[in-house]
XYZ file of C-alpha atoms in Angstrom:
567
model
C 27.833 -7.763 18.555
C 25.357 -5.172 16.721
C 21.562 -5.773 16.054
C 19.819 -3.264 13.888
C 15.998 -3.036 13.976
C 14.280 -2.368 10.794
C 10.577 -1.736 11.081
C 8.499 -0.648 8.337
C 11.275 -0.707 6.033
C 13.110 -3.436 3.794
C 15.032 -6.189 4.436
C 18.765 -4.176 3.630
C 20.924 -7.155 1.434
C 19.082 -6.896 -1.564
C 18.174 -3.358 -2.426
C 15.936 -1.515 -0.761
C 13.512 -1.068 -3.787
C 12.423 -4.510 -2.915
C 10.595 -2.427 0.090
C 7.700 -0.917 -0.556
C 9.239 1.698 1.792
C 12.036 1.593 0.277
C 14.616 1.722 2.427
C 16.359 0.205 5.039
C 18.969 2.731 6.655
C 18.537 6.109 6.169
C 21.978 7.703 5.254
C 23.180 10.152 3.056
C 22.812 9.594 -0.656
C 25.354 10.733 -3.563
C 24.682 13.871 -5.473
C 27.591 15.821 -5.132
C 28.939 17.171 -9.018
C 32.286 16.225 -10.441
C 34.603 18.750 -11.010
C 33.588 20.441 -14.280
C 29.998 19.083 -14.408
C 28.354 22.173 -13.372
C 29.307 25.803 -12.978
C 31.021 26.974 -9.900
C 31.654 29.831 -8.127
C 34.017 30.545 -5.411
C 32.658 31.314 -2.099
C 34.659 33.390 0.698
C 35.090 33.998 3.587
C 32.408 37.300 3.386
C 30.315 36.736 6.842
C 31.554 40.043 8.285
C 30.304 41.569 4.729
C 27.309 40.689 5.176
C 26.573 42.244 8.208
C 26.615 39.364 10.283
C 26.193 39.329 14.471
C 28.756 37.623 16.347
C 28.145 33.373 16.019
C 25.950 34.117 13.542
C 28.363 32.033 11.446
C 28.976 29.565 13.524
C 24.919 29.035 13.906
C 24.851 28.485 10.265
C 26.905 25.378 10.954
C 26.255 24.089 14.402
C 23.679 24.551 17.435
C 26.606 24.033 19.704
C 29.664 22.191 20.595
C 29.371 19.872 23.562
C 31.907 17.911 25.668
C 30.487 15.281 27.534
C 32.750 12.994 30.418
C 32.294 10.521 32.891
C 31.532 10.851 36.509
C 31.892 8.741 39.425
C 28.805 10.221 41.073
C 27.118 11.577 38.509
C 27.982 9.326 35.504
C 27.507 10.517 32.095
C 27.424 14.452 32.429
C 27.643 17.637 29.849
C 30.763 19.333 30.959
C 31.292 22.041 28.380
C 28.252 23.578 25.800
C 30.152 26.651 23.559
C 29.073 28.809 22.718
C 28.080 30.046 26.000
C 24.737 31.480 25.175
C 23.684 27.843 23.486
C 20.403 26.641 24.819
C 19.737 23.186 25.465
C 16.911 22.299 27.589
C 17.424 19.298 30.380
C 15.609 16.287 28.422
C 18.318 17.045 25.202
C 21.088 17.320 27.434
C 20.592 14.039 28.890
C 19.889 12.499 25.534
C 23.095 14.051 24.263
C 24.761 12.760 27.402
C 23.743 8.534 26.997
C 24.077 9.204 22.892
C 27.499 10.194 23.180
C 29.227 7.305 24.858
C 29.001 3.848 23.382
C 27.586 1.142 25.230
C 29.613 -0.461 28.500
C 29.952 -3.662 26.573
C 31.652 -2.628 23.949
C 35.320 -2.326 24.889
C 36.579 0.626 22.658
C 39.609 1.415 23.591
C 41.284 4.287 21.701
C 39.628 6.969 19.056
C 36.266 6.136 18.182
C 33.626 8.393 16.392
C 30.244 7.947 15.250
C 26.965 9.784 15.051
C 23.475 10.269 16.544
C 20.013 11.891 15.605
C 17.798 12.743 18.105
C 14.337 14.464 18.909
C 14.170 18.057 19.712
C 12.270 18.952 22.710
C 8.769 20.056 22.091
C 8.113 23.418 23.081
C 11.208 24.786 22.366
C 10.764 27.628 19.859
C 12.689 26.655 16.575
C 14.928 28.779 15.756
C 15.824 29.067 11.950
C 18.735 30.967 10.729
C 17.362 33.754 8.252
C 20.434 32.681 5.490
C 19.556 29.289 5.652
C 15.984 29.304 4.513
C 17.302 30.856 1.376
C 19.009 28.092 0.330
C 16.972 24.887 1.491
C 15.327 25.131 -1.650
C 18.615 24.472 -3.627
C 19.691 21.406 -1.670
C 18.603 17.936 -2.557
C 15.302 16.454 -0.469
C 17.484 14.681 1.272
C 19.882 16.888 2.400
C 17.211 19.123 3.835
C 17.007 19.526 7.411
C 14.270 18.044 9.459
C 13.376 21.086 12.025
C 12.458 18.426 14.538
C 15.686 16.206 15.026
C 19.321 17.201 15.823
C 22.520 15.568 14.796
C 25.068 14.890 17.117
C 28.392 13.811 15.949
C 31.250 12.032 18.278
C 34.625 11.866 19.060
C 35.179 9.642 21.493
C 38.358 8.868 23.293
C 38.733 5.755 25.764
C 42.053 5.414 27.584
C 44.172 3.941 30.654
C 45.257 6.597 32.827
C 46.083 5.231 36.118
C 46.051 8.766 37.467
C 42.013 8.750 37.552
C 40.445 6.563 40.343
C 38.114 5.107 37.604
C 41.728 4.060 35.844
C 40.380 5.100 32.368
C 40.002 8.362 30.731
C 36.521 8.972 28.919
C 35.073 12.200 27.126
C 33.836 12.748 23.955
C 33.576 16.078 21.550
C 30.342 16.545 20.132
C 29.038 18.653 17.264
C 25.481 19.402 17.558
C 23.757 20.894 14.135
C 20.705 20.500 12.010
C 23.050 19.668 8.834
C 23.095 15.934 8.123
C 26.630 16.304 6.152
C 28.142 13.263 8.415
C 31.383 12.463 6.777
C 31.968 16.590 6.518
C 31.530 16.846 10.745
C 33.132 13.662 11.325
C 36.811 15.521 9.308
C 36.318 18.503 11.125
C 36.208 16.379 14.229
C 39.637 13.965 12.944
C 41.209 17.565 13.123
C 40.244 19.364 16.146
C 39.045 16.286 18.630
C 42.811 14.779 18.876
C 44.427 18.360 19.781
C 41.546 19.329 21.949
C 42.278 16.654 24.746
C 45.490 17.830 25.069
C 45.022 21.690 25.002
C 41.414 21.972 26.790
C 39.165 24.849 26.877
C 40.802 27.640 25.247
C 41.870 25.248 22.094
C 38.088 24.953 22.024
C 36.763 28.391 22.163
C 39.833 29.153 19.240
C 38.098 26.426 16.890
C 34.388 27.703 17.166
C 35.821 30.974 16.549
C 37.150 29.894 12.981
C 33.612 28.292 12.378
C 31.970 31.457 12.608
C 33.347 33.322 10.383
C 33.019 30.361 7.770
C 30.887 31.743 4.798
C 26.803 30.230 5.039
C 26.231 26.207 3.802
C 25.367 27.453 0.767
C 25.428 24.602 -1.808
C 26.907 24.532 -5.436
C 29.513 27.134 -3.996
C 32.656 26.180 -3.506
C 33.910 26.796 0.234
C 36.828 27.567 2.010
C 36.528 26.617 5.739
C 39.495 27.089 7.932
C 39.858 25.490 11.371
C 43.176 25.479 13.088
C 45.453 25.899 10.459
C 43.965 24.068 7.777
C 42.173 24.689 5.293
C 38.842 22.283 4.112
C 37.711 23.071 0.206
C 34.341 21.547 0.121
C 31.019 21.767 -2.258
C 27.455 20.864 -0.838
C 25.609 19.367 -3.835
C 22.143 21.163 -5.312
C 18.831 19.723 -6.307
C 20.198 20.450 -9.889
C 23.072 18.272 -9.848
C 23.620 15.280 -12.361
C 22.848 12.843 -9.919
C 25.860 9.781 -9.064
C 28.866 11.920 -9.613
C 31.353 12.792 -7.767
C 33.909 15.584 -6.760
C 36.793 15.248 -5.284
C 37.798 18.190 -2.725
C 41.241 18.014 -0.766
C 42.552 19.461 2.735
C 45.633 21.707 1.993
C 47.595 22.569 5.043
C 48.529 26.346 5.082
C 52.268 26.682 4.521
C 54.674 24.255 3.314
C 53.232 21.117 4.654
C 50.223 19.104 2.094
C 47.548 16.953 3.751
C 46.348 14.184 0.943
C 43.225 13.845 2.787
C 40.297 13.516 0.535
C 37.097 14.713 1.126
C 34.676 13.701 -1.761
C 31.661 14.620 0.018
C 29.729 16.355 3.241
C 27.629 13.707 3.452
C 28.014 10.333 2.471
C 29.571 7.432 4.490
C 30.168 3.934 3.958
C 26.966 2.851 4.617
C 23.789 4.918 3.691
C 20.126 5.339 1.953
C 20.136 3.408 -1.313
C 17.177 4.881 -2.554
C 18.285 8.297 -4.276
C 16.712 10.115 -5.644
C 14.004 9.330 -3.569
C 13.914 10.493 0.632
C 13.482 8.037 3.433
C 10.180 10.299 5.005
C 9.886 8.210 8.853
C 12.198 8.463 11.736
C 15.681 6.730 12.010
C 18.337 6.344 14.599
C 22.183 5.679 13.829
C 22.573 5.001 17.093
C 20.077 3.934 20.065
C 20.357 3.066 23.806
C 18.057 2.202 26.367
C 18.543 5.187 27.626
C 16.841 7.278 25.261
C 13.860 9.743 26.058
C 11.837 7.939 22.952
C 12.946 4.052 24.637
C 9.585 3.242 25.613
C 7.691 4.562 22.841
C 9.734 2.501 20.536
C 9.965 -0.535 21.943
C 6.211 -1.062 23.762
C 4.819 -4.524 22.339
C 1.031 -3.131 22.653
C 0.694 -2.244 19.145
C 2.692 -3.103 15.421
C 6.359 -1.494 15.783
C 6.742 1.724 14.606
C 8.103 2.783 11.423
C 11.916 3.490 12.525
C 15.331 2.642 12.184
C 17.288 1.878 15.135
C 21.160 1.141 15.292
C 22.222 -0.904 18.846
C 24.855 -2.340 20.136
C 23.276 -3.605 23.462
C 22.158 -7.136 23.573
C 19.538 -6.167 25.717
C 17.528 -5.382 21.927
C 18.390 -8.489 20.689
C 15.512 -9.917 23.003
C 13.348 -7.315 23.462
C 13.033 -6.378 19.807
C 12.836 -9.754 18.636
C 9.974 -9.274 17.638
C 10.076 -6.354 14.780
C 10.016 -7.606 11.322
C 13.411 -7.221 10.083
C 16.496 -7.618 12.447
C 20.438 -6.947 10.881
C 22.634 -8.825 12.925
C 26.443 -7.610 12.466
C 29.298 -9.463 13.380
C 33.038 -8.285 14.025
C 34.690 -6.636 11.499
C 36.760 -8.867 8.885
C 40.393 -8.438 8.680
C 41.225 -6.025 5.180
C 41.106 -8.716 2.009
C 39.362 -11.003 3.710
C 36.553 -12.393 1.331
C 33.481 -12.509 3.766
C 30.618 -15.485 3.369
C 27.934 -14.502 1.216
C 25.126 -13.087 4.144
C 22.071 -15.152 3.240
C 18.658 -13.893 3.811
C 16.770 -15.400 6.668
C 13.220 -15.986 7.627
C 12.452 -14.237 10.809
C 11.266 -17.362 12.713
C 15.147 -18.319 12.619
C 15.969 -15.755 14.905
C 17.255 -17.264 18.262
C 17.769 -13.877 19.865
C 21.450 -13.842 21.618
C 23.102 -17.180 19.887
C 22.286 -16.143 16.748
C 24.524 -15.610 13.637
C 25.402 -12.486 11.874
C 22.560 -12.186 9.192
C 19.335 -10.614 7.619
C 16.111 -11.867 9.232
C 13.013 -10.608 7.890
C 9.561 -11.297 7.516
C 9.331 -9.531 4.035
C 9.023 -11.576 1.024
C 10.530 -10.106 -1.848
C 9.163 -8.707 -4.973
C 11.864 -8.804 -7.625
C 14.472 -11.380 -7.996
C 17.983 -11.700 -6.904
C 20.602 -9.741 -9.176
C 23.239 -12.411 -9.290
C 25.918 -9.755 -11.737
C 25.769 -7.475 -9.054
C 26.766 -9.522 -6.490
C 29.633 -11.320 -8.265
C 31.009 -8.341 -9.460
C 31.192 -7.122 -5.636
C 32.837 -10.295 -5.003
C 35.361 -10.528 -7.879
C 36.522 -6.682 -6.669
C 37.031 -8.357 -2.870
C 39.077 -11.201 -4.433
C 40.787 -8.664 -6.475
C 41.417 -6.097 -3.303
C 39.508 -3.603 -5.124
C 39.764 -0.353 -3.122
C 36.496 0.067 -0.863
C 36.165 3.666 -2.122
C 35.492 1.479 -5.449
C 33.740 -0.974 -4.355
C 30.846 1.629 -3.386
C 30.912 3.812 -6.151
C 29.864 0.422 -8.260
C 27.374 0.126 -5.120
C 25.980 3.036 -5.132
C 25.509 3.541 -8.974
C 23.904 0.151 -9.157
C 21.208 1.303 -6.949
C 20.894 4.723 -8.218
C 19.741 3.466 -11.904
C 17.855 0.947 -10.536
C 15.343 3.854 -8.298
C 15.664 5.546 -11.158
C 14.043 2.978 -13.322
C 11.574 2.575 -10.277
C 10.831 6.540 -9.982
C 10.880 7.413 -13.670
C 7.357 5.777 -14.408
C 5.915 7.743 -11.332
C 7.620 11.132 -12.479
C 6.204 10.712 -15.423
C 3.181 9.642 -14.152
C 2.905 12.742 -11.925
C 3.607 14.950 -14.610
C 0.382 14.134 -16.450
C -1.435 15.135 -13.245
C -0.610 19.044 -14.146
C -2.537 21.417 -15.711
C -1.912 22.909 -19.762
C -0.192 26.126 -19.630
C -3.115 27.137 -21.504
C -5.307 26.365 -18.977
C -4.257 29.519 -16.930
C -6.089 32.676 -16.548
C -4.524 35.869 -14.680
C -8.084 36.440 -13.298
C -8.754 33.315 -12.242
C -7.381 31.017 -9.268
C -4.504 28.605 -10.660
C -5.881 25.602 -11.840
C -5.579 22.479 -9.327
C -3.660 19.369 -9.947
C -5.693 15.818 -11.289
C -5.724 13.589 -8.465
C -3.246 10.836 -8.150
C -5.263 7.478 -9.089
C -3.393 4.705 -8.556
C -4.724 2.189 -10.890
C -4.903 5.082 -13.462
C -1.043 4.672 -13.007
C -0.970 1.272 -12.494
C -2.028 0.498 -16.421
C 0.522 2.796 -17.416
C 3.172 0.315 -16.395
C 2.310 -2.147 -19.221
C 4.279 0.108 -22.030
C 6.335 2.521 -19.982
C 7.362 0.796 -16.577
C 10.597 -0.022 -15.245
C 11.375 -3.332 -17.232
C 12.851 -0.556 -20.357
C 15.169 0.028 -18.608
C 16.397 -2.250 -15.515
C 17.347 -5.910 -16.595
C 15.857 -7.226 -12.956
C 12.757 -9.755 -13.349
C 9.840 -9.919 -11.092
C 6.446 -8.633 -9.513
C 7.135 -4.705 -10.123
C 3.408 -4.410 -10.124
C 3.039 -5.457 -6.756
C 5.928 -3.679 -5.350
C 4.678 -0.031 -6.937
C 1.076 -1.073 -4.856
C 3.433 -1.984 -1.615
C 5.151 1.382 -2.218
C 2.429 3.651 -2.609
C 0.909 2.625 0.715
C 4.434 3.510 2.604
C 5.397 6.712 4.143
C 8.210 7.064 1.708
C 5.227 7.411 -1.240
C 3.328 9.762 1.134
C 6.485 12.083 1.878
C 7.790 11.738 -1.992
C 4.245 12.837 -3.577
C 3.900 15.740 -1.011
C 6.735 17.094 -1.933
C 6.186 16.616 -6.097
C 2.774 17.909 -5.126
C 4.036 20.982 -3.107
C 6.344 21.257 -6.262
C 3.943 21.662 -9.049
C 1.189 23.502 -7.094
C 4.377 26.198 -6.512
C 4.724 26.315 -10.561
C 1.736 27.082 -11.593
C 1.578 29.773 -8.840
C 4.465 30.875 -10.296
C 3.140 30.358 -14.000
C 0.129 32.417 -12.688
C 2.324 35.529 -11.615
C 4.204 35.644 -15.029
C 0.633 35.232 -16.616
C -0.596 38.700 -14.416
C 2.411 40.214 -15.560
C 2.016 39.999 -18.978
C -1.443 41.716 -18.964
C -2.195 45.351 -19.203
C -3.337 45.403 -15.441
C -3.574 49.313 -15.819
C -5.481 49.506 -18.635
C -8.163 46.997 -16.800
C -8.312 49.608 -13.092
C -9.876 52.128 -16.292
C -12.475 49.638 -16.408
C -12.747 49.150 -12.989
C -14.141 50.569 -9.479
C -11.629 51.801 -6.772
C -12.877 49.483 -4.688
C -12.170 46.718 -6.971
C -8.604 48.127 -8.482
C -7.658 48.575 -4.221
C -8.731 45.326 -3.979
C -6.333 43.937 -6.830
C -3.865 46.111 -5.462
C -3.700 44.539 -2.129
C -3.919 40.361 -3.950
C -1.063 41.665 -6.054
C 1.601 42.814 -2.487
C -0.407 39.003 -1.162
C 1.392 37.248 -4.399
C 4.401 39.153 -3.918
C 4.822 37.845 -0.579
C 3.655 34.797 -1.385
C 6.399 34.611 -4.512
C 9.307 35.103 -1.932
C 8.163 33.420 1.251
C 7.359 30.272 -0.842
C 10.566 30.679 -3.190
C 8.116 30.198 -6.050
C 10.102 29.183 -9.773
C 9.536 32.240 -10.802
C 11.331 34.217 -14.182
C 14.009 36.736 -12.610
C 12.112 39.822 -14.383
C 8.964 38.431 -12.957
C 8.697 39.730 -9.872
C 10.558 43.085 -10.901
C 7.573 43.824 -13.820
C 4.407 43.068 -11.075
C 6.237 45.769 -8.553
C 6.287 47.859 -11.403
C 2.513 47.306 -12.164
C 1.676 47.709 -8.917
C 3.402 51.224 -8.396
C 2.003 52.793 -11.867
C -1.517 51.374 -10.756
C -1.588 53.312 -7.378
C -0.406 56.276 -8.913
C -3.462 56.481 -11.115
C -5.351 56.563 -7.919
C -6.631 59.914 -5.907
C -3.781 60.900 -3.698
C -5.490 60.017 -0.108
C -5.619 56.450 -1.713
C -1.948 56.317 -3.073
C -0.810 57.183 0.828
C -2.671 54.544 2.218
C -1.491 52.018 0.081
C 1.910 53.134 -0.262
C 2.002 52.581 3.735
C 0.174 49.263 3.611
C 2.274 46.653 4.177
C 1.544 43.062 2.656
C -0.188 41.109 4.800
């Protein structure tokens, strides 16, 4: 039995558009490029090039690697962090510890993996690798790594072994990393996890040696990543992708031997976000137990539940978070080709915590209306034994065009909010933005809103008014807005550089050309701190101003501002 709370997001069966938050599990989302849809280079194995420390590859990847078993006094315990040197402070340790086994009720038996996201300790000083910052700005918004959460991804193994006086063998091999590329960490885990429980320790240590000298995440390169004996070929997708496509990458075995294992993509799964292009901007857990530093903060009935997905498996939830607004009740798993009974949507009041059926109860009423080709085009492919692999490619391009007909009025919307090139003067501050007004936007709906191009009926006007009140509006704008305000920054420095900025210090006081001197280094930080859009020769032209400016000044002025740094 699995319950998943949903608060302050949508109702999960019927596209999460129809929440104003839009979205009900917050998973990875397709953008990784076919083959042949966008340029690619080959990246290698070039850490030691580069002048990296030792693990400095390895931290590119992962925080650490954990092993976590079970003892009799102690219960749940961290048994193994590598590398050595890894800090973890107590509180994520014992998170990492509860997260990594599944609940006592559940019976698994065997190899089981899943993953976990959990909050970083406050006061711990974050850490970010210098190669990474580069390229965050490359990699899709949701793809980009929260620097308050970890991931924590599990292999589990559950056995008989009459030899221990508990009569079962239990540990699990964790990955912990900031990277949210899930079905990436759980292959590397399918290969090393297995081997690892037979071979211990040193098997271990060989592995995270392999990791670090792995070339850096960067994406739209194509990487080679060896780890123990075989080779993965894998491409992280970029902002500039076409979004929906696909590439297909394979594991080749070194030597004679050929592994047809595909691996399409670092980060989707079976299940995930719906709501590409768009980022789901408040907290959610793939996997929750009562056991978890952030239990009573999420589950305290003294005020509205939080905004937060939670994935259980203890029926302990099933009463005590009866009453969030939207519950997903799972049953077991259907035997393959078994067509399953159409899940109807339930009202909340329903609900009869433990007895109840598998099932979507929610207190949300829906703004558009049920797609009825989607759904029995889903269910002709199940009659038909269409692969799954199929099944969710259909899935997930359904609800890809149909946020896209949701975000494109917005986009466009948001575009009219910026300035005319024009408008921009290289001696005055960049022009701001227009402010957002919504029911400025709202009458743009009448000739240019979704219905050109999605066929689904209904109120869109009051789902874009639900939606701009959500944190998933809030996040999304912030980060168009933080977008734009970095062009025209950008548009301002290519602006500067075309003027004759020596020709105006003749016109000028030394105290005034020192003073430009010093804004110029400022926007020359600013420019590569920010990653500002900039032209490639921009940057190159305003060092170039700013050297043949201080050399027009007296000498005792050219040393100081040689040596002054930009602050």
């Amino acid at each position: 039995m699995a319950l998943r709370g949903l608060a302050g997001s949508g109702p999960g069966s019927r596209g999460l558009l129809d929440e104003a938050g839009a979205a009900d599990e917050e998973r990875e989302v397709p953008a990784v490029v076919a083959a042949g849809d966008a340029p690619e280079d080959v990246e290698e194995d070039e850490g030691r090039s580069r002048g990296l420390l030792r693990w400095d590859g390895f931290s590119a990847w992962l925080h650490c690697v954990c092993v976590v078993g079970f003892d009799l006094e102690l219960g749940q315990a961290v048994e193994v962090i590598y590398p050595q040197h890894s800090k973890l402070t107590d509180k994520e340790k014992t998170n990492i510890c509860y997260l990594s086994f599944p609940d006592s009720n559940s019976g698994c038996l065997g190899d089981t993996q899943f993953c976990f996201r959990f909050r970083q300790s406050s006061g711990r000083r974050v850490s970010l690798h210098c190669l990474l910052d580069q390229f965050e700005k490359d990699l899709p918004v949701y793809l980009k790594k929260d620097p308050a959460y970890f991931y924590g991804y599990v292999y589990f193994r559950q056995v008989r072994d009459k030899t221990l006086k508990r009569g079962y063998f239990q540990k699990s091999l964790v990955l912990i990393s900031k990277l949210p590329y899930i079905h990436f960490f759980h292959t590397v885990l399918k290969q090393i996890a297995p081997e690892y429980f037979e071979k211990n320790e040193p098997y271990l240590e060989a592995a995270c040696n392999d990791v670090d000298r792995w070339p850096a995440p960067m994406p739209g390169k194509t990487l080679h990543l060896p780890i123990m004996g075989v080779v993965m070929k894998v491409r992280i997708p970029t902002c500039h992708d076409k979004p929906g496509t696909t590439q297909i990458v394979q594991l080749t075995q070194q030597g004679d031997t050929h592994i047809s294992v595909i691996l399409p993509t670092v980060h989707e799964v079976d299940l995930f976000s719906c709501i590409s292009p768009l980022k789901y901007f408040s907290d959610f857990r793939p996997y929750f137990t009562i056991h978890d530093s952030e239990f009573k903060e999420y589950t305290t009935r003294t005020q509205a539940p939080p905004s937060v997905i939670l994935g259980v498996t203890n029926p302990f939830f099933a009463k005590t978070l009866q009453h969030w607004p939207h519950i997903i009740r799972i049953g077991d798993l259907k035997p393959a080709g078994e067509i399953p009974k159409q899940v109807k949507v339930k009202k909340l009041k329903n609900l009869k915590t433990l007895d109840s059926k598998p099932g979507v109860y929610t207190s949300y009423k829906p703004y558009l209306n049920r797609d009825e080709e989607i759904m029995k085009q889903l269910q002709k492919g199940v009659q038909q034994k269409r692969p799954s692999e199929a099944q969710s490619v259909i899935l997930r391009r359904y609800f890809l065009e149909l946020t896209q007909s949701f975000i494109i009025p917005l986009e466009r919307y948001v575009a009219s909010l910026m300035p005319l090139q024009k408008s921009i003067s290289p001696w005055k501050s960049p022009p701001q933005l227009r402010q957002f007004l919504p029911e400025e936007f709202m009458k743009t709906l009448e000739k240019t809103g979704p219905q050109l191009t999605s066929r689904i009926k209904g109120d869109w006007i009051g789902l874009y008014r639900h939606f701009l009140k959500s944190p998933n509006f809030d996040g999304w704008f912030k980060t168009r807005r933080k977008e734009m305000t970095q062009k025209l920054e950008a548009l301002h420095l290519e602006a500067l550089c075309e003027e004759d900025l020596l020709h105006w210090t003749q016109k000028h006081t030394e105290v005034e050309t020192v003073d430009l001197v010093l804004k110029l280094k400022n926007k020359l930080l600013q420019a590569d701190r920010e990653h500002l859009p900039v032209k490639p020769d921009t940057m190159e032209k305003l060092r170039t101003h700013i050297d043949a400016i201080i050399l027009a000044l007296p000498e005792d002025l050219q040393g100081i501002l040689l040596k002054t740094g930009m602050t």
